[in-house]
PDB file of C-alpha atoms in Angstrom:
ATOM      1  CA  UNK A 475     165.139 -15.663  62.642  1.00 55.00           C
ATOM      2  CA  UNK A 476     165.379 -12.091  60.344  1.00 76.00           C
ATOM      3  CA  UNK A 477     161.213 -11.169  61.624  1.00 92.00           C
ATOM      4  CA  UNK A 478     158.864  -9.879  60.035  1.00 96.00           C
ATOM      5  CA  UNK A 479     159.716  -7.528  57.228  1.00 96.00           C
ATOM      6  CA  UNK A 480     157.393  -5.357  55.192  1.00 97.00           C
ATOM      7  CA  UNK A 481     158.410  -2.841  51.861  1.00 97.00           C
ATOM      8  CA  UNK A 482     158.598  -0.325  51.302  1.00 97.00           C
ATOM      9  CA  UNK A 483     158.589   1.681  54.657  1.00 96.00           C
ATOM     10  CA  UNK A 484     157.268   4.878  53.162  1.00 97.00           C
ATOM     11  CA  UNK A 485     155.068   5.265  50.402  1.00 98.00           C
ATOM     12  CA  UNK A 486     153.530   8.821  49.381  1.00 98.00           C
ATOM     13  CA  UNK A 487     151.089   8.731  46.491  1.00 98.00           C
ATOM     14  CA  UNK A 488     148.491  11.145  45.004  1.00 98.00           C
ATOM     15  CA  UNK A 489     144.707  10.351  45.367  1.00 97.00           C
ATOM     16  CA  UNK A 490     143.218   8.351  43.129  1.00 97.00           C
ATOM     17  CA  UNK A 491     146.823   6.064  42.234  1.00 98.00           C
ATOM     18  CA  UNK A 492     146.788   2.036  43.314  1.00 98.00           C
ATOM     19  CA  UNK A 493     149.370   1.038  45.810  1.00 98.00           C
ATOM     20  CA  UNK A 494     150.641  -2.490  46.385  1.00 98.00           C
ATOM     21  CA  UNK A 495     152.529  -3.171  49.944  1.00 98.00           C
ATOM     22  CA  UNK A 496     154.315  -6.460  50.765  1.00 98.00           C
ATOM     23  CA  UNK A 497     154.857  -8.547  53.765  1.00 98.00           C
ATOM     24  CA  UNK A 498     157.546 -11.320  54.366  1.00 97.00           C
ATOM     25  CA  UNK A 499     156.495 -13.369  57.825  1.00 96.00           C
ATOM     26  CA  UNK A 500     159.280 -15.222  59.478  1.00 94.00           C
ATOM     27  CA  UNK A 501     160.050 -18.268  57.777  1.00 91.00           C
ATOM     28  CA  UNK A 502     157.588 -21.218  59.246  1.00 87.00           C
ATOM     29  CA  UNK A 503     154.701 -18.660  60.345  1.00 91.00           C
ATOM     30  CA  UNK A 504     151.838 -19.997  59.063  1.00 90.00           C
ATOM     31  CA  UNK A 505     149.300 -17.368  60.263  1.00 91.00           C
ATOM     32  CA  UNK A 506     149.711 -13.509  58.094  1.00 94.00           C
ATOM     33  CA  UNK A 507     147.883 -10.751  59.381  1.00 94.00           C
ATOM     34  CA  UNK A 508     147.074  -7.212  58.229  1.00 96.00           C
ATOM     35  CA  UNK A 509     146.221  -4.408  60.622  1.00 96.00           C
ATOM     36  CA  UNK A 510     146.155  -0.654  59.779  1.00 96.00           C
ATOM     37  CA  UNK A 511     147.164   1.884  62.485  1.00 95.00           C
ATOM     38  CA  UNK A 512     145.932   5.811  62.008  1.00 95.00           C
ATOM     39  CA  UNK A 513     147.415   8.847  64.688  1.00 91.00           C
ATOM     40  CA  UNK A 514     146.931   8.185  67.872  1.00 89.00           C
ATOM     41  CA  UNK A 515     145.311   5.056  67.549  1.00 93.00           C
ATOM     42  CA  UNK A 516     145.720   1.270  68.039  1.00 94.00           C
ATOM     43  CA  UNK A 517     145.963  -0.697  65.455  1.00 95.00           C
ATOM     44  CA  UNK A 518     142.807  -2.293  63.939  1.00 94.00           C
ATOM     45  CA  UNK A 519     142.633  -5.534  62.770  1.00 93.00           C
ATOM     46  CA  UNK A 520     141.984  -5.554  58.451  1.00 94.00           C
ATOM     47  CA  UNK A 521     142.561  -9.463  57.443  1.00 94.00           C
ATOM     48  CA  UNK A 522     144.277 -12.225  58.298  1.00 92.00           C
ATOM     49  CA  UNK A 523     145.436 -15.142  55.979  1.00 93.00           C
ATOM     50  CA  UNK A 524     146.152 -19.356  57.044  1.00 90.00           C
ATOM     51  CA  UNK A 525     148.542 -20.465  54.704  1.00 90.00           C
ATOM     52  CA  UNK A 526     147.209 -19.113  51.446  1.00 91.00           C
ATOM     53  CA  UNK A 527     143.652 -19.038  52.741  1.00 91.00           C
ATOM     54  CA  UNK A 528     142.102 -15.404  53.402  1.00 91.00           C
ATOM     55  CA  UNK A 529     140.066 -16.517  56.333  1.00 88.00           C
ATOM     56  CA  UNK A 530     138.886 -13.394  57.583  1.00 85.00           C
ATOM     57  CA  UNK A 531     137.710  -9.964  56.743  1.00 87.00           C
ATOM     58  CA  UNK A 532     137.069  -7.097  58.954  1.00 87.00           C
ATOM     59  CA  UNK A 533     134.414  -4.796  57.925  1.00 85.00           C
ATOM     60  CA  UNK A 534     137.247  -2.005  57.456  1.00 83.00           C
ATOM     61  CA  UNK A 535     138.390  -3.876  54.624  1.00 86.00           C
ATOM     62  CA  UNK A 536     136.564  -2.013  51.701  1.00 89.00           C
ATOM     63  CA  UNK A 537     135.837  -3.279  48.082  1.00 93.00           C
ATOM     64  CA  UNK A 538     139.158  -1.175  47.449  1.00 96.00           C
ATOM     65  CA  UNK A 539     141.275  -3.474  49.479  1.00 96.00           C
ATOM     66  CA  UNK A 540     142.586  -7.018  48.148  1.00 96.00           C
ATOM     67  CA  UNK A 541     145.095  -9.236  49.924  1.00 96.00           C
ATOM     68  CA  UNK A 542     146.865 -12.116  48.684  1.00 96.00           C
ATOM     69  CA  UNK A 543     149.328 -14.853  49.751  1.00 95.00           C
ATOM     70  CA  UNK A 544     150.424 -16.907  47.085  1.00 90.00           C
ATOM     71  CA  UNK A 545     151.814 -20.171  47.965  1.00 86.00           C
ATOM     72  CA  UNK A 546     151.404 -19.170  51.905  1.00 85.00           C
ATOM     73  CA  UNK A 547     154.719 -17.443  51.978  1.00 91.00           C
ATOM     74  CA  UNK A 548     154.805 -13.630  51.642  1.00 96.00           C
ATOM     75  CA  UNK A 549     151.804 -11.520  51.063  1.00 97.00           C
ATOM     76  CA  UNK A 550     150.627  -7.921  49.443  1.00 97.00           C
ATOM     77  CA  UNK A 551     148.178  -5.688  49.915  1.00 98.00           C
ATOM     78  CA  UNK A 552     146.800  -3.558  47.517  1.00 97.00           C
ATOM     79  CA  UNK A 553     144.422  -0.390  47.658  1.00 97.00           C
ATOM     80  CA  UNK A 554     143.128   0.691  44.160  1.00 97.00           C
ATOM     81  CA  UNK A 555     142.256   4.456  43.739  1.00 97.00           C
ATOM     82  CA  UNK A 556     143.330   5.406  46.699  1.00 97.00           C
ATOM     83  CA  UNK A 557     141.885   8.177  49.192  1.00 97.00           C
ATOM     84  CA  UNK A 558     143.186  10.699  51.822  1.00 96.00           C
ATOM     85  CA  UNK A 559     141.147   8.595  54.224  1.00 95.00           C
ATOM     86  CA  UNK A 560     143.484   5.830  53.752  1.00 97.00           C
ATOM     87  CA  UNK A 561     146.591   7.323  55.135  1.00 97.00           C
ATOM     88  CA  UNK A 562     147.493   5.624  57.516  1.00 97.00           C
ATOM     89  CA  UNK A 563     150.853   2.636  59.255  1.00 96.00           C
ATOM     90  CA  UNK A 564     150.102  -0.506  57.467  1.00 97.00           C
ATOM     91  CA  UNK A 565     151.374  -3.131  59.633  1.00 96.00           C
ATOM     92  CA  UNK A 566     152.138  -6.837  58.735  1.00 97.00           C
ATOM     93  CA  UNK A 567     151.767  -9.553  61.681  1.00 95.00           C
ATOM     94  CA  UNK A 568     152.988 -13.266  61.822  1.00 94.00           C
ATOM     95  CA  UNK A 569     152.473 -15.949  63.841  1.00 91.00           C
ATOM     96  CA  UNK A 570     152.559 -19.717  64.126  1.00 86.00           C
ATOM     97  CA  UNK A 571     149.312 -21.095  65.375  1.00 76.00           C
ATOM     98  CA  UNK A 572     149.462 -24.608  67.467  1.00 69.00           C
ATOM     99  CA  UNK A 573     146.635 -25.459  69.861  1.00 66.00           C
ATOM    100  CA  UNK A 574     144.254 -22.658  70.686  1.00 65.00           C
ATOM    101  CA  UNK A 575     146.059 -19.682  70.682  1.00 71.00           C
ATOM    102  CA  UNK A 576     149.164 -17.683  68.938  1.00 80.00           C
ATOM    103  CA  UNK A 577     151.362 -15.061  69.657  1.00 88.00           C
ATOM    104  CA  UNK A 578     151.330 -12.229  66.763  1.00 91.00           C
ATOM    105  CA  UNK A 579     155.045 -10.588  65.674  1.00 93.00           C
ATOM    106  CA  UNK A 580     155.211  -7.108  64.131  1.00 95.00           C
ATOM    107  CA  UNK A 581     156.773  -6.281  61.065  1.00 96.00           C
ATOM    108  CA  UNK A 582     158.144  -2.434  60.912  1.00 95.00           C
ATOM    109  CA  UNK A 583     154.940  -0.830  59.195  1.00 95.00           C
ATOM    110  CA  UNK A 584     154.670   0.547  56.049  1.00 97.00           C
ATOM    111  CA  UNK A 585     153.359   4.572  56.566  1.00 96.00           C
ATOM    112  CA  UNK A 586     151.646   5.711  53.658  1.00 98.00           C
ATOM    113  CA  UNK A 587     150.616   9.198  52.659  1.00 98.00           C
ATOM    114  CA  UNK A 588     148.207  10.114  50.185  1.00 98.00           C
ATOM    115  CA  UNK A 589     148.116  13.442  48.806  1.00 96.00           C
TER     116      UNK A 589
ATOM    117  CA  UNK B 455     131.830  -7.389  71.344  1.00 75.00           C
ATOM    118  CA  UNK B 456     135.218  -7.476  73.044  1.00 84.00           C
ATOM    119  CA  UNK B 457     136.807  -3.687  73.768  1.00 91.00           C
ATOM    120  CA  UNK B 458     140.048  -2.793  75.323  1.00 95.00           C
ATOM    121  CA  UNK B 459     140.173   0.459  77.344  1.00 97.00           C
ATOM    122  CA  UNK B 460     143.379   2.232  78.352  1.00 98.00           C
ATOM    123  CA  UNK B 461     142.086   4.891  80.695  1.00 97.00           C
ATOM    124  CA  UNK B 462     145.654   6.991  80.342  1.00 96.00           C
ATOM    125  CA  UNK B 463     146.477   8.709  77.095  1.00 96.00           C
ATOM    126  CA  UNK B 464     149.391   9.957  78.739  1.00 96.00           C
ATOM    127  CA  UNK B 465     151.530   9.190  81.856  1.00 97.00           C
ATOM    128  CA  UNK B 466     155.165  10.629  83.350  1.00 97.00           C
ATOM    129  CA  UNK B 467     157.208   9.284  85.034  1.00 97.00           C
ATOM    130  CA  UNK B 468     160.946  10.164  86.229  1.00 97.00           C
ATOM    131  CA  UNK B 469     163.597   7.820  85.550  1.00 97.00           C
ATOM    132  CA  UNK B 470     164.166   5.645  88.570  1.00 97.00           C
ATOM    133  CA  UNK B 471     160.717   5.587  89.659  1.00 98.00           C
ATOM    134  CA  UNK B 472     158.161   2.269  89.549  1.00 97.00           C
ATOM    135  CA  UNK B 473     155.493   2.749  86.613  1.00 97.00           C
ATOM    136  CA  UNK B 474     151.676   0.844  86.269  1.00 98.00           C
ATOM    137  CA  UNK B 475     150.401   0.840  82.849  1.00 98.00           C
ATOM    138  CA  UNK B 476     146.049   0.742  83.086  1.00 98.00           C
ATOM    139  CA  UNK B 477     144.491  -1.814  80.749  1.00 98.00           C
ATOM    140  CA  UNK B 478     140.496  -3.440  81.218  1.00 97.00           C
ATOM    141  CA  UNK B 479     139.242  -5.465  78.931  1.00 94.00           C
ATOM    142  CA  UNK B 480     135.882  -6.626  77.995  1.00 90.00           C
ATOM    143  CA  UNK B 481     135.869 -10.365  76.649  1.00 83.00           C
ATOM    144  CA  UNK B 482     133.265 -12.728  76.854  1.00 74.00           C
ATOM    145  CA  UNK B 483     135.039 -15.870  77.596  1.00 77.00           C
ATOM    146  CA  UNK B 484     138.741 -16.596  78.697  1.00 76.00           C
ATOM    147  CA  UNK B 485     140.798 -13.697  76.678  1.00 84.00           C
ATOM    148  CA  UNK B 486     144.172 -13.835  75.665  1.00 90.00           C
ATOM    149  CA  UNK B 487     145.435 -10.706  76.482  1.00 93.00           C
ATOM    150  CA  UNK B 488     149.198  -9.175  75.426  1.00 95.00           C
ATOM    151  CA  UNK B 489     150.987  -5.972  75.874  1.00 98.00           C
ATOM    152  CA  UNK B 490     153.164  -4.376  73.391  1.00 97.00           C
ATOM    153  CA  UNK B 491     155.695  -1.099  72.957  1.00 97.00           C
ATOM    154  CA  UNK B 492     155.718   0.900  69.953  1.00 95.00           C
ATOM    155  CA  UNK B 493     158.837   3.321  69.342  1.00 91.00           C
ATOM    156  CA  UNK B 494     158.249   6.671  66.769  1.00 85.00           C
ATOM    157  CA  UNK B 495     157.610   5.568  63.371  1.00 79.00           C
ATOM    158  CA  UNK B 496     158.040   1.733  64.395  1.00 83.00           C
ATOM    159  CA  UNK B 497     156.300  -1.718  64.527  1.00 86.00           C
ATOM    160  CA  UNK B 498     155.015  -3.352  67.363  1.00 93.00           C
ATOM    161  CA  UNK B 499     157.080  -5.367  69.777  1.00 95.00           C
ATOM    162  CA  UNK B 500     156.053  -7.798  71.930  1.00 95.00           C
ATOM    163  CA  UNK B 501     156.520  -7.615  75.925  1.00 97.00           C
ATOM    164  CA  UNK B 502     154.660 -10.193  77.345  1.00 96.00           C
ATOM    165  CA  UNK B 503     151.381 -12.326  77.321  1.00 93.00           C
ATOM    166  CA  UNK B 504     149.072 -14.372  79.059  1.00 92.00           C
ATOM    167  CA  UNK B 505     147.079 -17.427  77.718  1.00 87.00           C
ATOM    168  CA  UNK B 506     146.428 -19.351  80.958  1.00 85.00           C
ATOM    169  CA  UNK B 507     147.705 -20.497  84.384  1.00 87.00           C
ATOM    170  CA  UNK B 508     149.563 -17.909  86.790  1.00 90.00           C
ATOM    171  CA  UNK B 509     148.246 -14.794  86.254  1.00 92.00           C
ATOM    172  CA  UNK B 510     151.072 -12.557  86.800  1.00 96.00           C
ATOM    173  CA  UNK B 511     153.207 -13.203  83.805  1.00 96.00           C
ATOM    174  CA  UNK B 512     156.759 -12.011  83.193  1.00 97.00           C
ATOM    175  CA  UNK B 513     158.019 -10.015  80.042  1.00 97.00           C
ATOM    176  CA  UNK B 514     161.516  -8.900  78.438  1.00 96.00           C
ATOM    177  CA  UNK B 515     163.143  -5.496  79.804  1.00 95.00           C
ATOM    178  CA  UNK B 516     161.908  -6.219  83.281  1.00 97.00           C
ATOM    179  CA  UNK B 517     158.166  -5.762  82.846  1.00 98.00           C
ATOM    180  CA  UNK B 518     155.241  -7.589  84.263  1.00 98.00           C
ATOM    181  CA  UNK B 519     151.536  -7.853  84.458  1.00 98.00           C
ATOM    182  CA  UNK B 520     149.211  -9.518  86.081  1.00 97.00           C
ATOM    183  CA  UNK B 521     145.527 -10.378  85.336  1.00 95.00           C
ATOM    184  CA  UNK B 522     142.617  -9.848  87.285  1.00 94.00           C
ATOM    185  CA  UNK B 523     139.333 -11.800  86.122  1.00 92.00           C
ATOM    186  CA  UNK B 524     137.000  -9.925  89.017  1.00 92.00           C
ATOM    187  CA  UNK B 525     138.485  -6.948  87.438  1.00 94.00           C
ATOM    188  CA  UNK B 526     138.603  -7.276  83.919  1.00 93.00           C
ATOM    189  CA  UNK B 527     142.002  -6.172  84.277  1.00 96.00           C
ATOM    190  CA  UNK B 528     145.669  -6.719  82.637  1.00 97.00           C
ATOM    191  CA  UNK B 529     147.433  -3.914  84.238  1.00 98.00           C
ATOM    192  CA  UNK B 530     151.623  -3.694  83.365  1.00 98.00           C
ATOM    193  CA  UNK B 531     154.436  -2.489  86.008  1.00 98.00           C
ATOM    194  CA  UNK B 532     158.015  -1.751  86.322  1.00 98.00           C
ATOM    195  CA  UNK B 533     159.483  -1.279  89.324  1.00 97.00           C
ATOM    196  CA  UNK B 534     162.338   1.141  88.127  1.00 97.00           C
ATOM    197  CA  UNK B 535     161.802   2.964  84.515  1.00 97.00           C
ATOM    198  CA  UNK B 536     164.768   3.765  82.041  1.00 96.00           C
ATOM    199  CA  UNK B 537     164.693   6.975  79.658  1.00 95.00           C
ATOM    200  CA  UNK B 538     164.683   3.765  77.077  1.00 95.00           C
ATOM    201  CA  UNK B 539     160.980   2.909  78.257  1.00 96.00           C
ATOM    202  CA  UNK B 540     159.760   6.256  76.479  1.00 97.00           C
ATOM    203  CA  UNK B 541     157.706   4.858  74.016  1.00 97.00           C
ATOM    204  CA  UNK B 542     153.595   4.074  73.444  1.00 97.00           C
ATOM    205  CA  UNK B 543     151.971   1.145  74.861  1.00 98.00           C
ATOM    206  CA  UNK B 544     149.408  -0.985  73.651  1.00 98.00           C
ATOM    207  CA  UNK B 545     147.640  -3.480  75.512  1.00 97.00           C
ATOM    208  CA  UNK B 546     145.372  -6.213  73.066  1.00 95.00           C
ATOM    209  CA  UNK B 547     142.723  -8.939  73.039  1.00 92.00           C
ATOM    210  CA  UNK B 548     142.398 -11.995  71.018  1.00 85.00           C
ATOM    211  CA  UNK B 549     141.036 -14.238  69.999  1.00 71.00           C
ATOM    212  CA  UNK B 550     138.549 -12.133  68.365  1.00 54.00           C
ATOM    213  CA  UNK B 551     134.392 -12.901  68.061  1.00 48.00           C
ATOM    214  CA  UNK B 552     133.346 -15.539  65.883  1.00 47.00           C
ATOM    215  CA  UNK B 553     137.175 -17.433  65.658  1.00 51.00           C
ATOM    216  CA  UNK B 554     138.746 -14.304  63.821  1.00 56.00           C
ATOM    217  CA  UNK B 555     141.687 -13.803  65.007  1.00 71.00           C
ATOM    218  CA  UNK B 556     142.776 -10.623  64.767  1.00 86.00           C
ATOM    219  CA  UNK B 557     143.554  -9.051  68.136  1.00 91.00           C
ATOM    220  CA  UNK B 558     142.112  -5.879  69.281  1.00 92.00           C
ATOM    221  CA  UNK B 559     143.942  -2.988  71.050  1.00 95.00           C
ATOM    222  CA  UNK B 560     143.819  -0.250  73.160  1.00 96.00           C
ATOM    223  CA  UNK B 561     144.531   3.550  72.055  1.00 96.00           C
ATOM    224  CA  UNK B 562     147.473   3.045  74.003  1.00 97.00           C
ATOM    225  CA  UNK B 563     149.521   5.124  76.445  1.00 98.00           C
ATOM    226  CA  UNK B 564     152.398   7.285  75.786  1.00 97.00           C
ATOM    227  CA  UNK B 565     154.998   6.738  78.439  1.00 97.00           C
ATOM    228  CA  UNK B 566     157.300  10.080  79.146  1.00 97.00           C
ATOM    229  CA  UNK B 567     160.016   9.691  81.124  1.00 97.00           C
ATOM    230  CA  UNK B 568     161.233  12.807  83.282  1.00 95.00           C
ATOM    231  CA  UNK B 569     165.240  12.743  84.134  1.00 90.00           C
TER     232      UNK B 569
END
């Protein structure tokens, strides 16, 4: 079991650029979430995908956000013309859900900066 | 809607000493509730949980919590802290309102540990 893994670990971009971030869950996760984490905060919960269905949104997740998991197995997430607003740890969760609840694993976190 | 509150931004503690990490929660039917440690610039790893049944649960690196319904409460100890404990805590909530199930978090507490 390698865990989660997310790329790259640091991104710095200039305002206004598109980023794309990926995720890898652990091999047999079904459940991929997304949850951004700004200083001194907890993380907050953006989207969260079953298999390849995006079955939830939070309302953090603007028109400039778009996830995707093609064939249920890794995952991206991509913020078009970015802001200094959106600088921020991006971090990846997986989990395998069975019965009524699941336990969420952390990928490392992708820390963007935007300029 | 569901809220977790983690009443110390900061705590110290020497090395040696017993440590209690504050977490209350407000959920409006049975929550799932989890703890996790973040190191600098790192993802989130998982110490312990609780879904159901006894309600003080056991975690890796000799934690433990236990939860308290009358209290709203998921409070995490240590009877002896390392230097190696240094490091942010996050207590969390799930399943979230309306079947999403992202989890919701605390703004943790930074543990500093005194030699």
């Amino acid at each position: 079991d390698t865990g989660v893994s997310q790329d790259p670990r640091h991104k710095i971009t200039k305002r206004g650029q598109n980023v794309t971030f990926r995720c890898d869950p652990i091999s047999e996760h079904n459940r991929l979430y997304w949850y951004r984490q700004t200083l001194g905060q907890g993380p907050e919960f953006l989207t969260y995908f079953q298999n390849e269905a995006q079955l939830e949104k939070s309302r953090l997740l603007s028109d400039r956000f778009s996830a995707e998991r093609p064939k249920g197995s890794f995952s991206t997430l991509e913020i078009q013309r970015t802001e200094q607003g959106d600088s921020a740890m991006y971090l990846c969760a997986s989990s395998f859900r069975s019965g009524i609840a699941d336990t969420q694993y952390f990928g490392p976190g992708t820390r963007l900066t935007v300029l | 809607a569901q809220s977790v509150t983690q009443p110390d931004i900061h705590i110290t503690v020497s090395e040696g000493a017993s440590l209690e990490l504050r977490c209350n929660y407000s959920y409006g039917a049975t929550p799932y509730l989890f703890w996790y440690v973040q190191s600098p610039g790192q993802g989130l790893q998982l110490l312990l949980k609780y879904f159901s049944g006894d309600t003080l649960v056991q975690g890796i690196k000799g934690f433990e919590a236990e939860f308290k319904r009358s209290q709203s409460s998921f409070n995490l100890r240590k009877p002896s802290v390392h230097w190696s404990d240094a490091a942010e805590y996050f207590c969390a909530v799930g399943p979230g309102r309306g079947g999403a199930d992202g989890l919701t978090f605390g703004k943790g507490t930074h543990l500093i540990i005194q030699p």
